[in-house]
Amino acid sequence: MRRRQFVRAGAGAAAIAVASGSASAQAQTIKVGMVATMSGGGASIGDLMDKAVRLYQKQHDKDLPSGVKVEVIRRDDGGANPDVAKRLATELVTRDRVSFLTGFIYTPNAMAVAELATEAKVPTVIMNAGTSVIVRRSPYFARTSFTMWQSAYPLAQWAAKQGLKRGYTAVSDYGPGHDIEAAFDKGFTEAGGQIIGKVRIPLTVVDFAPFMQRIKDEKPDVLCIFVPAGKVATAIMKAYIDLGLHTAGIKLVGPGDITPDEELPNMADVPSGIVTTMHHYSASSTRPQNVAFVKAWQAEYGAGSTPSFYSVGAWDAMAAIYHAIIQQGGKLDPDKTMALLKGWRNPDSPRGPMGIDAETRDIVQSVYLRRLDRVDGQLRNVEIESFGEVKDPWVRFNPPR
Ligand code: PHB
């Protein structure tokens, strides 16, 4: 009845479009629920992820099928708070009816939504959390970030081959830290080194000096550190320098989480050439796709803003989500979405070519050995060697049962 009235009234182009079921009449909004940290100690990480999401949408909304819009609904988990993350994700699924979940900086938060993703069949693209086992927890999980094993295992082998014999690990006492500890131990001992000590540091610790003093007294050749990036990376780096471990000849290595690009201006006391990290992304990389990415980023957010590895994890999560939406013409089926995510590749990621493994739903990418050096007076993660495209080595040592 209403249709007729509209047509009869001849109420202009908009009414006719509605009546005839044209593209605008079918306009639909696909909701993406993003659970990330926007307050507390990890807020700078959430901010750099969110900036990537906004920039991706600005550049790529034009690629969506006609009439399809993507709305990102953001929720702040406040840090590594699995109960909060689970509650927020549940609300996003049951109340907001999101078609995707994404975000998840911290491992416990990602783990906490596995059951929900499985039961509600919600494709969930992990933007950051790096503990290997996460993607096994739900068939609706895929990851666009990294795993800790991907960096720490080849890094340990490299360190041992440099003639560093006595190793020590100091890691945050939760999932990704435990993975770094195990991966570094395995890689280092397989390549002829020996681990002389290990310490796990509670996530609540902000003063790292006592830990550094103990390590200095034990005189390892090389110390591998992991903390979950952001401001805490600068705090532990400061303790390493203040306690004089570098002048005692203790080399510092770790995943790129300990030298996040955006924190480098706050690490001005670190001398060039003493910190070596393995990671998949450096803002200073000269790959054309990265140069274009950084240029667009700084045009949007100012020359003082630097994208970090979390930005690239978020960028590629959006690319994966847009791929699934575009391939289905906006009509989403969760199982088709997962089939489209499996084996998806992005040759143009700022980090270099990357993809999602068809079997494990986990990230496949190159990792780079980087030396923390001064370039034009500024500290940079300078890529010195590339280590092919690597799947997560953890899977090889822990095959699915
Ligand atoms: C994690 O909790 O999995 C995590 C958080 C921050 C990082 C790396 C891993 O930098």
PDB file of N, CA and C in Angstrom, residues 268-331:
ATOM      1  N   ALA A 268      65.510   8.203  23.696  1.00  0.00           N
ATOM      2  CA  ALA A 268      66.661   8.939  23.163  1.00  0.00           C
ATOM      3  C   ALA A 268      67.989   8.568  23.819  1.00  0.00           C
ATOM      4  N   ASP A 269      67.955   7.996  25.046  1.00  0.00           N
ATOM      5  CA  ASP A 269      69.208   7.656  25.743  1.00  0.00           C
ATOM      6  C   ASP A 269      69.843   6.361  25.241  1.00  0.00           C
ATOM      7  N   VAL A 270      69.134   5.628  24.400  1.00  0.00           N
ATOM      8  CA  VAL A 270      69.667   4.333  23.954  1.00  0.00           C
ATOM      9  C   VAL A 270      70.698   4.573  22.853  1.00  0.00           C
ATOM     10  N   PRO A 271      71.948   4.096  23.070  1.00  0.00           N
ATOM     11  CA  PRO A 271      72.954   4.299  22.020  1.00  0.00           C
ATOM     12  C   PRO A 271      72.639   3.482  20.763  1.00  0.00           C
ATOM     13  N   SER A 272      73.138   3.939  19.632  1.00  0.00           N
ATOM     14  CA  SER A 272      72.946   3.215  18.359  1.00  0.00           C
ATOM     15  C   SER A 272      73.619   1.853  18.423  1.00  0.00           C
ATOM     16  N   GLY A 273      73.029   0.881  17.751  1.00  0.00           N
ATOM     17  CA  GLY A 273      73.727  -0.368  17.448  1.00  0.00           C
ATOM     18  C   GLY A 273      73.758  -1.422  18.534  1.00  0.00           C
ATOM     19  N   ILE A 274      73.138  -1.200  19.701  1.00  0.00           N
ATOM     20  CA  ILE A 274      73.244  -2.228  20.757  1.00  0.00           C
ATOM     21  C   ILE A 274      71.979  -3.063  20.913  1.00  0.00           C
ATOM     22  N   VAL A 275      70.885  -2.651  20.257  1.00  0.00           N
ATOM     23  CA  VAL A 275      69.629  -3.394  20.390  1.00  0.00           C
ATOM     24  C   VAL A 275      69.253  -3.964  19.021  1.00  0.00           C
ATOM     25  N   THR A 276      69.026  -5.270  18.996  1.00  0.00           N
ATOM     26  CA  THR A 276      68.640  -5.918  17.737  1.00  0.00           C
ATOM     27  C   THR A 276      67.303  -6.610  17.954  1.00  0.00           C
ATOM     28  N   THR A 277      66.374  -6.345  17.064  1.00  0.00           N
ATOM     29  CA  THR A 277      65.053  -6.957  17.206  1.00  0.00           C
ATOM     30  C   THR A 277      64.661  -7.655  15.912  1.00  0.00           C
ATOM     31  N   MET A 278      63.748  -8.598  16.052  1.00  0.00           N
ATOM     32  CA  MET A 278      63.178  -9.271  14.878  1.00  0.00           C
ATOM     33  C   MET A 278      61.705  -8.907  14.839  1.00  0.00           C
ATOM     34  N   HIS A 279      61.241  -8.448  13.682  1.00  0.00           N
ATOM     35  CA  HIS A 279      59.825  -8.085  13.610  1.00  0.00           C
ATOM     36  C   HIS A 279      59.378  -8.003  12.169  1.00  0.00           C
ATOM     37  N   HIS A 280      58.057  -7.872  11.997  1.00  0.00           N
ATOM     38  CA  HIS A 280      57.489  -7.883  10.646  1.00  0.00           C
ATOM     39  C   HIS A 280      57.268  -6.485  10.090  1.00  0.00           C
ATOM     40  N   TYR A 281      57.403  -5.452  10.928  1.00  0.00           N
ATOM     41  CA  TYR A 281      57.114  -4.105  10.413  1.00  0.00           C
ATOM     42  C   TYR A 281      58.007  -3.049  11.046  1.00  0.00           C
ATOM     43  N   SER A 282      58.552  -2.171  10.197  1.00  0.00           N
ATOM     44  CA  SER A 282      59.266  -0.983  10.673  1.00  0.00           C
ATOM     45  C   SER A 282      58.705   0.210   9.911  1.00  0.00           C
ATOM     46  N   ALA A 283      58.350   1.251  10.635  1.00  0.00           N
ATOM     47  CA  ALA A 283      57.802   2.441   9.960  1.00  0.00           C
ATOM     48  C   ALA A 283      58.826   3.043   9.010  1.00  0.00           C
ATOM     49  N   SER A 284      60.118   2.797   9.283  1.00  0.00           N
ATOM     50  CA  SER A 284      61.160   3.401   8.447  1.00  0.00           C
ATOM     51  C   SER A 284      61.485   2.572   7.210  1.00  0.00           C
ATOM     52  N   SER A 285      60.789   1.462   7.001  1.00  0.00           N
ATOM     53  CA  SER A 285      61.048   0.638   5.820  1.00  0.00           C
ATOM     54  C   SER A 285      60.793   1.439   4.536  1.00  0.00           C
ATOM     55  N   THR A 286      61.649   1.204   3.529  1.00  0.00           N
ATOM     56  CA  THR A 286      61.535   1.997   2.287  1.00  0.00           C
ATOM     57  C   THR A 286      60.730   1.275   1.198  1.00  0.00           C
ATOM     58  N   ARG A 287      60.062   0.161   1.559  1.00  0.00           N
ATOM     59  CA  ARG A 287      59.179  -0.504   0.603  1.00  0.00           C
ATOM     60  C   ARG A 287      58.144   0.512   0.084  1.00  0.00           C
ATOM     61  N   PRO A 288      57.908   0.565  -1.251  1.00  0.00           N
ATOM     62  CA  PRO A 288      57.015   1.614  -1.784  1.00  0.00           C
ATOM     63  C   PRO A 288      55.644   1.632  -1.103  1.00  0.00           C
ATOM     64  N   GLN A 289      55.093   0.446  -0.817  1.00  0.00           N
ATOM     65  CA  GLN A 289      53.766   0.408  -0.172  1.00  0.00           C
ATOM     66  C   GLN A 289      53.826   1.044   1.215  1.00  0.00           C
ATOM     67  N   ASN A 290      54.975   0.884   1.897  1.00  0.00           N
ATOM     68  CA  ASN A 290      55.089   1.485   3.228  1.00  0.00           C
ATOM     69  C   ASN A 290      55.297   2.989   3.139  1.00  0.00           C
ATOM     70  N   VAL A 291      56.085   3.410   2.173  1.00  0.00           N
ATOM     71  CA  VAL A 291      56.311   4.847   1.998  1.00  0.00           C
ATOM     72  C   VAL A 291      54.969   5.538   1.740  1.00  0.00           C
ATOM     73  N   ALA A 292      54.139   4.920   0.878  1.00  0.00           N
ATOM     74  CA  ALA A 292      52.819   5.495   0.577  1.00  0.00           C
ATOM     75  C   ALA A 292      51.937   5.502   1.830  1.00  0.00           C
ATOM     76  N   PHE A 293      52.010   4.421   2.607  1.00  0.00           N
ATOM     77  CA  PHE A 293      51.204   4.296   3.831  1.00  0.00           C
ATOM     78  C   PHE A 293      51.589   5.388   4.839  1.00  0.00           C
ATOM     79  N   VAL A 294      52.893   5.543   5.070  1.00  0.00           N
ATOM     80  CA  VAL A 294      53.358   6.529   6.062  1.00  0.00           C
ATOM     81  C   VAL A 294      52.999   7.948   5.592  1.00  0.00           C
ATOM     82  N   LYS A 295      53.108   8.158   4.280  1.00  0.00           N
ATOM     83  CA  LYS A 295      52.785   9.491   3.729  1.00  0.00           C
ATOM     84  C   LYS A 295      51.292   9.818   3.954  1.00  0.00           C
ATOM     85  N   ALA A 296      50.435   8.835   3.642  1.00  0.00           N
ATOM     86  CA  ALA A 296      48.988   9.049   3.832  1.00  0.00           C
ATOM     87  C   ALA A 296      48.678   9.230   5.310  1.00  0.00           C
ATOM     88  N   TRP A 297      49.364   8.467   6.157  1.00  0.00           N
ATOM     89  CA  TRP A 297      49.158   8.537   7.616  1.00  0.00           C
ATOM     90  C   TRP A 297      49.497   9.937   8.121  1.00  0.00           C
ATOM     91  N   GLN A 298      50.654  10.438   7.681  1.00  0.00           N
ATOM     92  CA  GLN A 298      51.097  11.737   8.206  1.00  0.00           C
ATOM     93  C   GLN A 298      50.276  12.884   7.618  1.00  0.00           C
ATOM     94  N   ALA A 299      49.757  12.681   6.392  1.00  0.00           N
ATOM     95  CA  ALA A 299      48.862  13.700   5.835  1.00  0.00           C
ATOM     96  C   ALA A 299      47.588  13.774   6.683  1.00  0.00           C
ATOM     97  N   GLU A 300      47.162  12.624   7.203  1.00  0.00           N
ATOM     98  CA  GLU A 300      45.918  12.556   7.981  1.00  0.00           C
ATOM     99  C   GLU A 300      46.127  12.976   9.439  1.00  0.00           C
ATOM    100  N   TYR A 301      47.223  12.515  10.027  1.00  0.00           N
ATOM    101  CA  TYR A 301      47.396  12.669  11.478  1.00  0.00           C
ATOM    102  C   TYR A 301      48.548  13.583  11.891  1.00  0.00           C
ATOM    103  N   GLY A 302      49.261  14.135  10.915  1.00  0.00           N
ATOM    104  CA  GLY A 302      50.345  15.070  11.231  1.00  0.00           C
ATOM    105  C   GLY A 302      51.701  14.403  11.163  1.00  0.00           C
ATOM    106  N   ALA A 303      52.724  15.202  10.871  1.00  0.00           N
ATOM    107  CA  ALA A 303      54.077  14.681  10.670  1.00  0.00           C
ATOM    108  C   ALA A 303      54.643  14.080  11.949  1.00  0.00           C
ATOM    109  N   GLY A 304      54.078  14.473  13.109  1.00  0.00           N
ATOM    110  CA  GLY A 304      54.576  13.953  14.384  1.00  0.00           C
ATOM    111  C   GLY A 304      54.020  12.585  14.724  1.00  0.00           C
ATOM    112  N   SER A 305      53.087  12.061  13.948  1.00  0.00           N
ATOM    113  CA  SER A 305      52.476  10.767  14.259  1.00  0.00           C
ATOM    114  C   SER A 305      53.115   9.667  13.407  1.00  0.00           C
ATOM    115  N   THR A 306      53.451   8.550  14.058  1.00  0.00           N
ATOM    116  CA  THR A 306      54.094   7.442  13.341  1.00  0.00           C
ATOM    117  C   THR A 306      53.238   6.199  13.481  1.00  0.00           C
ATOM    118  N   PRO A 307      52.922   5.532  12.362  1.00  0.00           N
ATOM    119  CA  PRO A 307      52.205   4.263  12.505  1.00  0.00           C
ATOM    120  C   PRO A 307      53.127   3.220  13.106  1.00  0.00           C
ATOM    121  N   SER A 308      52.556   2.267  13.819  1.00  0.00           N
ATOM    122  CA  SER A 308      53.360   1.242  14.456  1.00  0.00           C
ATOM    123  C   SER A 308      52.874  -0.121  13.979  1.00  0.00           C
ATOM    124  N   PHE A 309      53.469  -1.196  14.513  1.00  0.00           N
ATOM    125  CA  PHE A 309      53.061  -2.508  14.013  1.00  0.00           C
ATOM    126  C   PHE A 309      51.601  -2.810  14.313  1.00  0.00           C
ATOM    127  N   TYR A 310      51.065  -2.226  15.401  1.00  0.00           N
ATOM    128  CA  TYR A 310      49.639  -2.464  15.673  1.00  0.00           C
ATOM    129  C   TYR A 310      48.770  -1.802  14.611  1.00  0.00           C
ATOM    130  N   SER A 311      49.275  -0.686  14.065  1.00  0.00           N
ATOM    131  CA  SER A 311      48.517  -0.007  13.013  1.00  0.00           C
ATOM    132  C   SER A 311      48.412  -0.920  11.793  1.00  0.00           C
ATOM    133  N   VAL A 312      49.514  -1.592  11.502  1.00  0.00           N
ATOM    134  CA  VAL A 312      49.527  -2.445  10.307  1.00  0.00           C
ATOM    135  C   VAL A 312      48.689  -3.710  10.532  1.00  0.00           C
ATOM    136  N   GLY A 313      48.682  -4.227  11.769  1.00  0.00           N
ATOM    137  CA  GLY A 313      47.800  -5.354  12.085  1.00  0.00           C
ATOM    138  C   GLY A 313      46.340  -4.961  11.890  1.00  0.00           C
ATOM    139  N   ALA A 314      46.008  -3.740  12.300  1.00  0.00           N
ATOM    140  CA  ALA A 314      44.637  -3.249  12.164  1.00  0.00           C
ATOM    141  C   ALA A 314      44.299  -2.976  10.698  1.00  0.00           C
ATOM    142  N   TRP A 315      45.250  -2.416   9.985  1.00  0.00           N
ATOM    143  CA  TRP A 315      45.077  -2.108   8.558  1.00  0.00           C
ATOM    144  C   TRP A 315      44.749  -3.392   7.782  1.00  0.00           C
ATOM    145  N   ASP A 316      45.536  -4.431   8.023  1.00  0.00           N
ATOM    146  CA  ASP A 316      45.323  -5.663   7.278  1.00  0.00           C
ATOM    147  C   ASP A 316      44.082  -6.423   7.758  1.00  0.00           C
ATOM    148  N   ALA A 317      43.702  -6.237   9.024  1.00  0.00           N
ATOM    149  CA  ALA A 317      42.438  -6.829   9.488  1.00  0.00           C
ATOM    150  C   ALA A 317      41.284  -6.207   8.707  1.00  0.00           C
ATOM    151  N   MET A 318      41.338  -4.894   8.517  1.00  0.00           N
ATOM    152  CA  MET A 318      40.291  -4.221   7.744  1.00  0.00           C
ATOM    153  C   MET A 318      40.316  -4.684   6.288  1.00  0.00           C
ATOM    154  N   ALA A 319      41.540  -4.861   5.753  1.00  0.00           N
ATOM    155  CA  ALA A 319      41.655  -5.333   4.363  1.00  0.00           C
ATOM    156  C   ALA A 319      41.026  -6.721   4.227  1.00  0.00           C
ATOM    157  N   ALA A 320      41.244  -7.582   5.224  1.00  0.00           N
ATOM    158  CA  ALA A 320      40.679  -8.937   5.181  1.00  0.00           C
ATOM    159  C   ALA A 320      39.153  -8.877   5.283  1.00  0.00           C
ATOM    160  N   ILE A 321      38.662  -8.031   6.180  1.00  0.00           N
ATOM    161  CA  ILE A 321      37.202  -7.896   6.366  1.00  0.00           C
ATOM    162  C   ILE A 321      36.563  -7.335   5.090  1.00  0.00           C
ATOM    163  N   TYR A 322      37.175  -6.311   4.501  1.00  0.00           N
ATOM    164  CA  TYR A 322      36.630  -5.724   3.268  1.00  0.00           C
ATOM    165  C   TYR A 322      36.663  -6.756   2.136  1.00  0.00           C
ATOM    166  N   HIS A 323      37.705  -7.559   2.095  1.00  0.00           N
ATOM    167  CA  HIS A 323      37.795  -8.607   1.072  1.00  0.00           C
ATOM    168  C   HIS A 323      36.585  -9.548   1.187  1.00  0.00           C
ATOM    169  N   ALA A 324      36.294  -9.992   2.418  1.00  0.00           N
ATOM    170  CA  ALA A 324      35.176 -10.929   2.617  1.00  0.00           C
ATOM    171  C   ALA A 324      33.840 -10.268   2.238  1.00  0.00           C
ATOM    172  N   ILE A 325      33.698  -8.994   2.565  1.00  0.00           N
ATOM    173  CA  ILE A 325      32.445  -8.287   2.251  1.00  0.00           C
ATOM    174  C   ILE A 325      32.300  -8.125   0.737  1.00  0.00           C
ATOM    175  N   ILE A 326      33.374  -7.706   0.094  1.00  0.00           N
ATOM    176  CA  ILE A 326      33.330  -7.435  -1.353  1.00  0.00           C
ATOM    177  C   ILE A 326      33.059  -8.738  -2.117  1.00  0.00           C
ATOM    178  N   GLN A 327      33.757  -9.805  -1.737  1.00  0.00           N
ATOM    179  CA  GLN A 327      33.596 -11.075  -2.458  1.00  0.00           C
ATOM    180  C   GLN A 327      32.182 -11.644  -2.314  1.00  0.00           C
ATOM    181  N   GLN A 328      31.509 -11.307  -1.223  1.00  0.00           N
ATOM    182  CA  GLN A 328      30.138 -11.816  -1.038  1.00  0.00           C
ATOM    183  C   GLN A 328      29.093 -10.787  -1.463  1.00  0.00           C
ATOM    184  N   GLY A 329      29.533  -9.724  -2.095  1.00  0.00           N
ATOM    185  CA  GLY A 329      28.601  -8.691  -2.549  1.00  0.00           C
ATOM    186  C   GLY A 329      27.806  -8.095  -1.400  1.00  0.00           C
ATOM    187  N   GLY A 330      28.360  -8.162  -0.198  1.00  0.00           N
ATOM    188  CA  GLY A 330      27.681  -7.569   0.963  1.00  0.00           C
ATOM    189  C   GLY A 330      26.698  -8.509   1.643  1.00  0.00           C
ATOM    190  N   LYS A 331      26.433  -9.677   1.041  1.00  0.00           N
ATOM    191  CA  LYS A 331      25.498 -10.647   1.682  1.00  0.00           C
ATOM    192  C   LYS A 331      26.340 -11.669   2.430  1.00  0.00           C
TER     193      LYS A 331
END
